Amino acid sequence: MQNGTHVFASLTTSAQKVRNSADGVQGEIPEVLSVFHACLQVGRVERAGVILKRVLDSASASEEDVISLHTQYLRASAEQIILNPSQPGKDAIHRWFELEILKKGLPFNAEMMAYMLKASLQARDEKIGGNQKRLVKRYMSMVEGEAGLEVLGTGLLSGEELNRINHICPAYNLAGGFEISFDQETEENHKTTSKGRSKKTKLPGVKPTQQKGLGLKSLRKSLSIFSSLPAHGLSMSEMNIEERREIQKQLEDDAVTSALERWREESMNLKKMGLDSSLQTKSLGARMWKWQQHMEQDLREEIARVEAAEKLDVGRRTPEDLERLIYGPFLRILPANKLSAVTILTVMAAFGSQGSDKGLYLGNTILSIAGAVEDESILEAVNETNRRAVWSKNSKDRIQIDNLKKLMKTRGPGSGARLMKAMKKSNYQSSAQHSKGEQSIVGNTPYITSGWPTSTKAKLGAFLMSSLIKVAKVPVTLQHSETQQMMTQLQPAISHSFSYRMGKKYGVVVANKALAEAMRREPVHSLLAKHLPMVVQPDKWTLFNKGGFIVHPSKLIRVKSGNTDQKYYAEAALGQGDLTDICKGLDVLGQTEWKINKGVFDVMLEAWNTGEAIGNIAPESPKLEVPREPDSSRDPLERRRWIRAVKTVENLRTGLHSQRCFQNFQLEIARALRDETFYFPHNMDFRGRAYPIPPYLNHMGADHCRGLLKFGVGKELGPNGLKWLKIQLANVFGFDKASLKEREQFADDNISSIYDSATNALNGSRWWLEAEDPWQCLAACIELRNALESPDPSRFISHLPVHQDGTCNGLQHYAALGGDRWGAKQVNLEPGDRPADVYSAVAELVKESIKKDLAKKDPCALHLDGKITRKTVKQTVMTNVYGVTFIGAKEQVKKQLVAAQIPLSGNMTYAALAAYIATKIFDALANMFRGAHDIQYWFGECANRITTCLTPEQISRLEAEFDKPAVKEPRQRAAASHRMEMATQFRSTVIWTTPLNMPVVQPYRQLKSKAVITTMQKISLSEPNRHLPVSKRKQLQGFPPNFVHSLDATHMLLSALKCDEQGLNFAAVHDSFWTHAADIEKMNLVLRDSFIKIHSEDVIGRLAAEFEARYRGCMYLAHVKKSSPAGKEILKWRRINKKAKGHEATVGDETNKLHKHHELVLERKRQRLLSSSNPDDVEEGKKIVTPTTIFSQLSPTETDLVNDPDLKNLAIGEIPKRDRSSASAQEAESSDHSTEEGMSSASTLDFESEARELTVDEDAEVTPELHENEMSVFERSLKPQEDKRVADKVPVWLPLTFPAVPKKGDFDVSRLKDSQYFFS
């Protein structure tokens, strides 16, 4: 028998369509199936049956898909006749089984038969004229022997049902085995906790930032559990682990329910005050409560219209009725109050995260709404299934709702269905573990087999969005134009509009100004439930979605929507045990105990309550001067500059207020946890970099967050700990470029200031505020003072984390990979008496180059002589290793020049000076890290070949298509064309394995747009899919920095494991590692040993070998120089064979089917013949000539291949020729006066939003030529089109091989063993 739990894949991604359906549902198969599942979920089984018949009649489906759909239908039918018994319903399920399954010759499985038995037991007994026994005997006769035992052992039948079956069919003798499971009940134990009140002095409250509503109150309510425990004679410190876990569960609350309670409370408060009018409702929460009430009524009215549409005859249905038939069933899945609340929460959260004064793209917004509804519907379905008590307590159809919530809480909208698929899969993979007594969190909710199709989500989300727009109102006070009296009226809170971007029209959702202002007063953080630190150790990571929080854990790896490849590879690696060390490393990070540093917190609380800007605390009332408005008769450009300056001030004011609101939340959390021990569960991104999951307060936060935190477990300083406390103080002060002895002396020299800061932080000299990281400096001052005042400093128990930071960690890895002796010295891989500083070294090289140009009277050198500092080059050096473009580097340097206010003369511009300096920086890095330069170029070439290859499976499908006879029917021809396209798309992404066996899959793919007509507008949706072609350019640019990130992540996790083995506390912020002062020297040894362990192996050689194995059998599309012997011979061969396969070929045309399809099939045939054991086949294969054989004979060393232009700016210090020439032109000719304009800061290249880095310098007269992908549609239309027919290259399919690994330099990484400044 087949497994009925199969999660079908082919139909859910099928492009087949249901047309002219009698039940009114039509469209692509995935859309229709989503309606089928919705009907099952809301109990409309009869309509679901009609839809299922239509789907199976219209679509070509695999047997497994058909069985899965029938199984789900039978399950819903069985449940329906149990909950709502009716004779027609009982007859219908048996009739369906006879006519749709048995009569059509479909095989049935154990799960189907269990449902039929369950339905049979609902029939009347023979004593009263029924046929119960006959039905049971009939179905049991179909599954005799082992098959019958399999049916009875599915867990779908309750103990009572099994007993009844046993009496009717006693052959199985099941007595005793199932009675126990039927009678077992899980009961909650009321635990007795220790009593006795702890007396504490009253702690001042955190002065709230002015924000209307109960958002802050909601957070305080969540945190009140910590203050209420002592009042009841309870103490967290005296609780056992189970009691603490119960407290933790209470903290992980449900967002929607909490929001509804908060809105209702605000509305009730206003009622008590006599302010029940909509015009008087100023609280944002109370307004949302009213929106929710009105939207709930609107949804009920729409559901009534849906029911009316379903009853109409086919010919009488309007287009609106047909739309209702699609999204209508989904409106019934959730209660109307919850459906409206989810919609409001999602929209308001989107406004809060993207800016309430900015419009939201309609497509993104409606998909987010539908995704959130989908997640809630899954929880609702599981909850309802469990509540109905239809299924056995041991059934896989029963899921613990708390465990499901914990797997969904931290995911983005729409993650629930993907989670259910993973849960089903892991249910069977981990059944052995569960049989050993581990708690199963997995179950089977049959309606939820795949995510809702994007088009269905768009229709549902659009209706919910339009409903919210219709009901959401805000009061706006205006002045009457005639009477001049002030009047208040209700206006739409949200409106639907359009905007244009790069020549394209987009639908947007815009907030009313009054709503935007209200959201500025009450920030979005109050609208969403966020994770707090845990009060118990996080659960260990055991599965991809099991670990971390107790009720609401996250995923092991943070993957974005559509990046399913990373998830599949990770799950496979987990199943093989390859991620054991990764999971243990994350567990080590999560089990580190933390406490609030009370000394720092008390000072911070006092500083906060003053409202002043102290350290990085945002001021309560910032003093920002708005420039005076110029006279209207002045130059229009001056007025534009004034408007820009006013906007800058207002943006700064808004930013400071948002920052203070966020810090308000952080301080509330710190205050609540002031006496508690807590933990930060960790997960990682797709490269393996670890991050704490709680977003508000964690050690990766800003300076004030790090200053607030200390280790929960202290350790005696011992003989050397005091020295490292002093060095920690010097480091956070900013005196971190000196030797260790000098840093220690720095603390001794400033001991009076340290004491003053520790004892009189706000009323003394405030020396600590002069530090780079003032709050961390204050923490060090307090710890150092306490140690020095103790009777024996070596016995002082210190809780302060002491940091050891890497020296430009990315360059450290590159220097080791490339064996660059000079570069290794600059990043402290070589032992030295003083710490080397790569930024200072690059600055010195730039200065030397400027001096040489000074002798030539270079105008840029004349301006910059003596003006270059370490700060000028630091950001560019730091980001060069992570892929910053030359254009981005210029912006970074220009920002520093403007900040330094370097004077200009003549026509000299900051843009020209920035281009000049950026060129010098790139040249210095290229010389300093020669080996790394070559490795980065090798990375790019490998990625280029991988992203232009076809896999053996694709080539086989292509062969199959060529062997098929030609078809004339349009539908068949379109399907064949689609299959051909799928077979020839470049879909291979760059994948590698880290030294800790974690597979890394780059997620960059091209997004495919699809037009969907909704109730609001026609929307073009881009749906991520692993079957989409890759984005070659992003794959190339992302690979070098992502590979280095995966190495530094490996170094961190390996160090965490080794430190844990030696009993060291360990925490990390990427390349900054923390432990107790007493253990710094031990940790440094671990850091050096771990780095040496990684780089003592041939990292690049191993990567090359992995590529060869992973992509074996692939063919990639290379380009040969047209003028080369190989190029000429290939062109000659194509002219002779231009009629091959009936395709007309044009020489040089890259898109013609001859070389793109037929040549590949011909080459595959040749390879297959050569590998045959038949000598005749081998001889025939040798006679076949293809462009591949021509190239291998005439250019065996690949010297005739054309390099991809995208590789030109990948390597360290590499400047594309066009950018270098542009830089020279800028030096010679520029009329930029950029000091009058605000400079936009350049950020490092973010491969998930890289457009920020590719901003062109608008101030320069000579603008660098843009890559075509960087141009707007308008710019591309003006660009002269290159004639590809005469391009100097010839495409050819070649077996995927990789270039030779670059030769490594002579640096010996083992010398690192003696480098005390590697991390310092």
Coordinates of C-alpha atoms in Angstrom, one line a residue, residues 387-698:
R387 CA -10.7 20.8 20.1
R388 CA -13.1 18.5 18.3
A389 CA -11.6 15.4 19.9
V390 CA -12.5 13.4 16.7
W391 CA -9.1 11.8 16.6
S392 CA -7.2 9.6 19.0
K393 CA -4.9 11.3 21.4
N394 CA -2.0 9.3 19.9
S395 CA -3.0 10.2 16.3
K396 CA -0.7 12.0 14.1
D397 CA -3.7 14.3 13.3
R398 CA -3.3 15.8 16.8
I399 CA -0.7 18.6 17.0
Q400 CA 0.2 20.4 20.2
I401 CA -0.8 23.9 19.4
D402 CA 1.9 25.5 21.6
N403 CA 4.6 23.5 19.8
L404 CA 3.2 24.6 16.5
K405 CA 3.1 28.3 17.5
K406 CA 6.7 28.1 18.6
L407 CA 7.7 27.0 15.1
M408 CA 5.8 29.9 13.4
K409 CA 6.3 32.8 15.8
T410 CA 9.5 34.3 14.3
R411 CA 8.8 33.5 10.7
G412 CA 7.6 36.0 8.1
P413 CA 4.0 36.0 6.8
G414 CA 3.1 32.9 4.9
S415 CA 5.6 30.6 6.6
G416 CA 3.0 28.3 8.2
A417 CA 2.3 26.1 5.2
R418 CA 6.0 25.6 4.5
L419 CA 6.4 24.7 8.2
M420 CA 3.6 22.1 8.0
K421 CA 5.3 20.5 5.0
A422 CA 8.5 20.3 7.0
M423 CA 6.7 18.9 10.0
K424 CA 5.2 16.2 8.0
K425 CA 8.5 15.3 6.5
S426 CA 10.3 15.3 9.8
N427 CA 7.5 13.3 11.4
Y428 CA 8.7 10.2 9.4
Q429 CA 12.4 11.1 9.4
S430 CA 12.5 11.3 13.2
S431 CA 10.0 8.6 14.1
A432 CA 12.8 6.6 15.6
Q433 CA 13.6 9.4 17.9
H434 CA 10.0 9.9 19.0
S435 CA 9.7 6.1 19.7
K436 CA 12.4 6.5 22.2
G437 CA 10.3 8.8 24.3
E438 CA 11.1 12.2 22.8
Q439 CA 8.2 14.6 22.5
S440 CA 6.8 14.7 19.0
I441 CA 5.8 18.2 17.7
V442 CA 4.8 16.8 14.4
G443 CA 1.4 16.0 13.1
N444 CA -0.8 15.8 10.1
T445 CA -3.3 18.4 9.3
P446 CA -4.5 17.2 5.9
Y447 CA -5.9 20.4 4.4
I448 CA -2.6 22.2 4.7
T449 CA -0.3 20.4 2.2
S450 CA 1.2 23.4 0.5
G451 CA 1.2 27.2 0.7
W452 CA -1.6 29.1 -0.9
P453 CA -0.8 30.1 -4.5
T454 CA 0.4 33.7 -4.9
S455 CA -2.5 34.6 -7.1
T456 CA -5.0 33.4 -4.5
K457 CA -3.1 35.3 -1.8
A458 CA -3.3 38.4 -4.0
K459 CA -7.0 38.2 -4.4
L460 CA -7.7 37.5 -0.7
G461 CA -5.2 40.2 0.4
A462 CA -6.6 42.7 -2.0
F463 CA -10.2 42.2 -0.7
L464 CA -9.0 42.5 3.0
M465 CA -7.0 45.6 2.1
S466 CA -10.0 47.2 0.3
S467 CA -12.2 46.4 3.3
L468 CA -9.8 48.0 5.7
I469 CA -9.5 51.1 3.4
K470 CA -13.3 51.3 3.4
V471 CA -13.8 51.2 7.2
A472 CA -10.7 52.8 8.6
K473 CA -11.3 56.4 9.5
V474 CA -9.3 59.0 11.4
P475 CA -10.5 62.4 12.8
V476 CA -8.8 65.4 11.1
T477 CA -9.2 68.9 12.4
L478 CA -9.4 71.5 9.6
Q479 CA -10.2 75.2 9.2
H480 CA -13.4 75.9 7.3
S481 CA -12.5 77.9 4.2
E482 CA -15.4 80.4 4.6
T483 CA -16.2 80.6 8.3
Q484 CA -12.6 80.1 9.4
Q485 CA -13.9 78.0 12.2
M486 CA -12.1 74.9 13.2
M487 CA -14.0 71.7 12.4
T488 CA -13.3 68.0 12.8
Q489 CA -14.3 65.4 10.2
L490 CA -13.6 61.8 9.7
Q491 CA -11.3 61.0 6.7
P492 CA -10.1 57.7 5.3
A493 CA -7.1 56.6 7.3
I494 CA -5.6 54.7 4.4
S495 CA -6.0 55.4 0.7
H496 CA -5.1 53.5 -2.5
S497 CA -3.1 55.5 -5.1
F498 CA -0.4 55.0 -7.8
S499 CA 3.2 56.1 -8.1
Y500 CA 5.9 55.9 -10.8
R501 CA 9.3 54.5 -10.3
M502 CA 11.9 54.2 -13.1
G503 CA 9.1 54.5 -15.7
K504 CA 6.9 51.9 -14.1
K505 CA 3.5 52.4 -12.5
Y506 CA 3.0 50.9 -9.1
G507 CA 0.0 50.7 -6.8
V508 CA 0.6 52.1 -3.4
V509 CA -1.2 52.3 -0.1
V510 CA -0.8 55.7 1.6
A511 CA -1.5 56.6 5.2
N512 CA -3.4 59.8 6.0
K513 CA -1.2 62.5 7.5
A514 CA -3.1 62.3 10.7
L515 CA -2.5 58.5 11.0
A516 CA 1.2 59.0 10.1
E517 CA 1.5 61.6 12.9
A518 CA -0.3 59.2 15.4
M519 CA 2.1 56.4 14.5
R520 CA 5.1 58.7 15.1
R521 CA 3.8 59.3 18.6
E522 CA 3.0 55.6 19.1
P523 CA 5.7 53.6 17.3
V524 CA 5.2 50.3 15.7
H525 CA 7.0 48.4 18.4
S526 CA 3.8 48.7 20.5
L527 CA 1.8 46.9 17.8
L528 CA 3.9 43.8 17.5
A529 CA 4.7 41.1 20.1
K530 CA 8.5 40.7 20.1
H531 CA 10.6 38.1 21.7
L532 CA 12.2 38.8 25.0
P533 CA 15.3 37.2 26.4
M534 CA 14.6 33.8 27.8
V535 CA 14.6 33.1 31.6
V536 CA 15.6 29.5 31.1
Q537 CA 18.3 27.9 28.8
P538 CA 17.1 27.7 25.2
D539 CA 16.1 24.3 23.9
K540 CA 18.9 22.7 22.0
W541 CA 18.7 22.7 18.3
T542 CA 17.7 19.2 17.1
L543 CA 15.8 19.9 13.8
F544 CA 15.7 22.8 11.3
N545 CA 12.7 24.2 13.1
K546 CA 13.1 22.8 16.6
G547 CA 15.3 24.7 19.1
G548 CA 15.6 28.0 20.9
F549 CA 12.3 29.3 22.4
I550 CA 10.0 26.9 24.1
V551 CA 6.7 27.9 22.6
H552 CA 7.9 30.1 19.7
P553 CA 11.3 29.0 18.3
S554 CA 12.7 30.3 15.1
K555 CA 14.4 28.4 12.2
L556 CA 17.9 27.1 12.6
I557 CA 18.9 29.2 9.5
R558 CA 17.3 32.5 8.6
V559 CA 16.1 31.9 5.0
K560 CA 14.1 34.4 3.0
S561 CA 10.9 33.5 1.3
G562 CA 11.6 31.4 -1.8
N563 CA 15.1 30.4 -0.7
T564 CA 14.0 26.8 -0.3
D565 CA 17.3 25.4 -1.6
Q566 CA 19.1 26.4 1.6
K567 CA 16.4 24.8 3.7
Y568 CA 16.5 21.5 1.7
Y569 CA 20.3 21.3 1.9
A570 CA 20.3 22.1 5.6
E571 CA 17.7 19.5 6.4
A572 CA 19.6 16.9 4.4
A573 CA 22.8 17.8 6.3
L574 CA 20.9 17.6 9.6
G575 CA 19.6 14.2 8.7
Q576 CA 23.1 12.9 8.0
G577 CA 24.4 14.4 11.2
D578 CA 26.7 16.9 9.4
L579 CA 25.4 19.9 11.4
T580 CA 26.0 18.4 14.8
D581 CA 28.9 20.8 15.5
I582 CA 27.0 23.8 14.1
C583 CA 24.0 23.1 16.4
K584 CA 26.3 22.5 19.4
G585 CA 28.0 25.8 18.7
L586 CA 24.7 27.7 18.6
D587 CA 23.7 25.9 21.8
V588 CA 26.9 27.1 23.5
L589 CA 26.1 30.7 22.5
G590 CA 22.6 30.3 23.8
Q591 CA 23.5 28.7 27.1
T592 CA 25.7 31.7 28.2
E593 CA 24.0 33.3 31.2
W594 CA 23.5 37.0 31.3
K595 CA 22.5 39.6 33.9
I596 CA 21.8 43.3 33.9
N597 CA 24.8 45.3 35.1
K598 CA 23.0 47.2 37.9
G599 CA 25.7 49.8 38.4
V600 CA 25.4 50.8 34.7
F601 CA 21.7 50.5 34.7
D602 CA 21.2 52.8 37.6
V603 CA 23.3 55.5 35.9
M604 CA 21.5 54.9 32.6
L605 CA 18.1 55.1 34.2
E606 CA 19.0 58.4 35.9
A607 CA 20.4 59.8 32.7
W608 CA 17.4 58.6 30.8
N609 CA 15.0 60.3 33.2
T610 CA 16.8 63.6 32.7
G611 CA 15.8 63.6 29.1
E612 CA 19.3 64.7 28.0
A613 CA 21.4 63.2 25.3
I614 CA 24.0 61.3 27.3
G615 CA 26.2 58.8 25.5
N616 CA 24.1 57.4 22.7
I617 CA 20.9 58.0 24.6
A618 CA 18.6 60.1 22.3
P619 CA 17.4 63.3 23.8
E620 CA 13.8 63.7 24.8
S621 CA 13.5 67.2 23.3
P622 CA 16.3 67.6 20.7
K623 CA 17.3 71.2 20.1
L624 CA 17.3 71.4 16.3
E625 CA 17.2 74.7 14.6
V626 CA 15.1 75.0 11.4
P627 CA 16.8 77.3 9.0
R628 CA 15.1 80.6 8.2
E629 CA 12.9 80.6 5.1
P630 CA 14.5 82.6 2.3
D631 CA 12.6 85.5 0.7
S632 CA 10.3 84.4 -2.1
S633 CA 12.1 86.6 -4.6
R634 CA 15.4 84.9 -4.1
D635 CA 16.9 82.3 -6.3
P636 CA 14.6 79.2 -6.7
L637 CA 17.6 77.0 -6.2
E638 CA 18.2 78.6 -2.8
R639 CA 14.6 77.8 -1.8
R640 CA 15.1 74.2 -2.9
R641 CA 18.1 73.9 -0.7
W642 CA 16.1 75.4 2.2
I643 CA 13.3 72.8 1.7
R644 CA 16.0 70.1 1.7
A645 CA 17.5 71.5 4.9
V646 CA 14.1 71.6 6.6
K647 CA 13.4 68.0 5.6
T648 CA 16.8 67.0 6.9
V649 CA 16.1 68.6 10.3
E650 CA 12.6 67.0 10.5
N651 CA 14.0 63.6 9.5
L652 CA 16.6 63.9 12.2
R653 CA 14.0 64.9 14.8
T654 CA 11.8 61.9 13.8
G655 CA 14.8 59.6 13.8
L656 CA 15.8 60.7 17.3
H657 CA 12.3 60.2 18.6
S658 CA 12.1 56.7 17.1
Q659 CA 15.5 55.9 18.6
R660 CA 14.3 57.1 22.0
C661 CA 11.1 55.1 21.7
F662 CA 13.2 52.0 20.9
Q663 CA 15.6 52.7 23.8
N664 CA 12.5 53.1 26.0
F665 CA 11.5 49.6 25.3
Q666 CA 15.1 48.3 25.9
L667 CA 15.3 50.0 29.3
E668 CA 11.9 48.7 30.3
I669 CA 13.1 45.2 29.5
A670 CA 16.4 45.8 31.4
R671 CA 14.5 47.1 34.4
A672 CA 12.2 44.0 34.5
L673 CA 15.2 41.7 34.2
R674 CA 17.3 43.6 36.6
D675 CA 17.3 40.8 39.2
E676 CA 17.1 37.9 36.8
T677 CA 19.4 35.6 34.9
F678 CA 18.5 35.3 31.2
Y679 CA 19.7 33.9 27.9
F680 CA 19.8 34.7 24.2
P681 CA 18.9 31.9 21.9
H682 CA 20.9 32.1 18.6
N683 CA 20.3 31.0 15.0
M684 CA 22.3 31.9 11.9
D685 CA 22.0 33.3 8.4
F686 CA 22.6 31.3 5.3
R687 CA 26.4 31.8 5.5
G688 CA 26.5 30.5 9.1
R689 CA 26.9 33.8 10.9
A690 CA 25.2 33.5 14.3
Y691 CA 22.8 36.1 15.6
P692 CA 20.8 36.3 18.9
I693 CA 17.0 36.0 18.2
P694 CA 15.6 38.4 20.7
P695 CA 15.6 41.7 18.8
Y696 CA 15.3 44.4 21.5
L697 CA 18.0 43.8 24.1
N698 CA 21.0 41.7 23.2

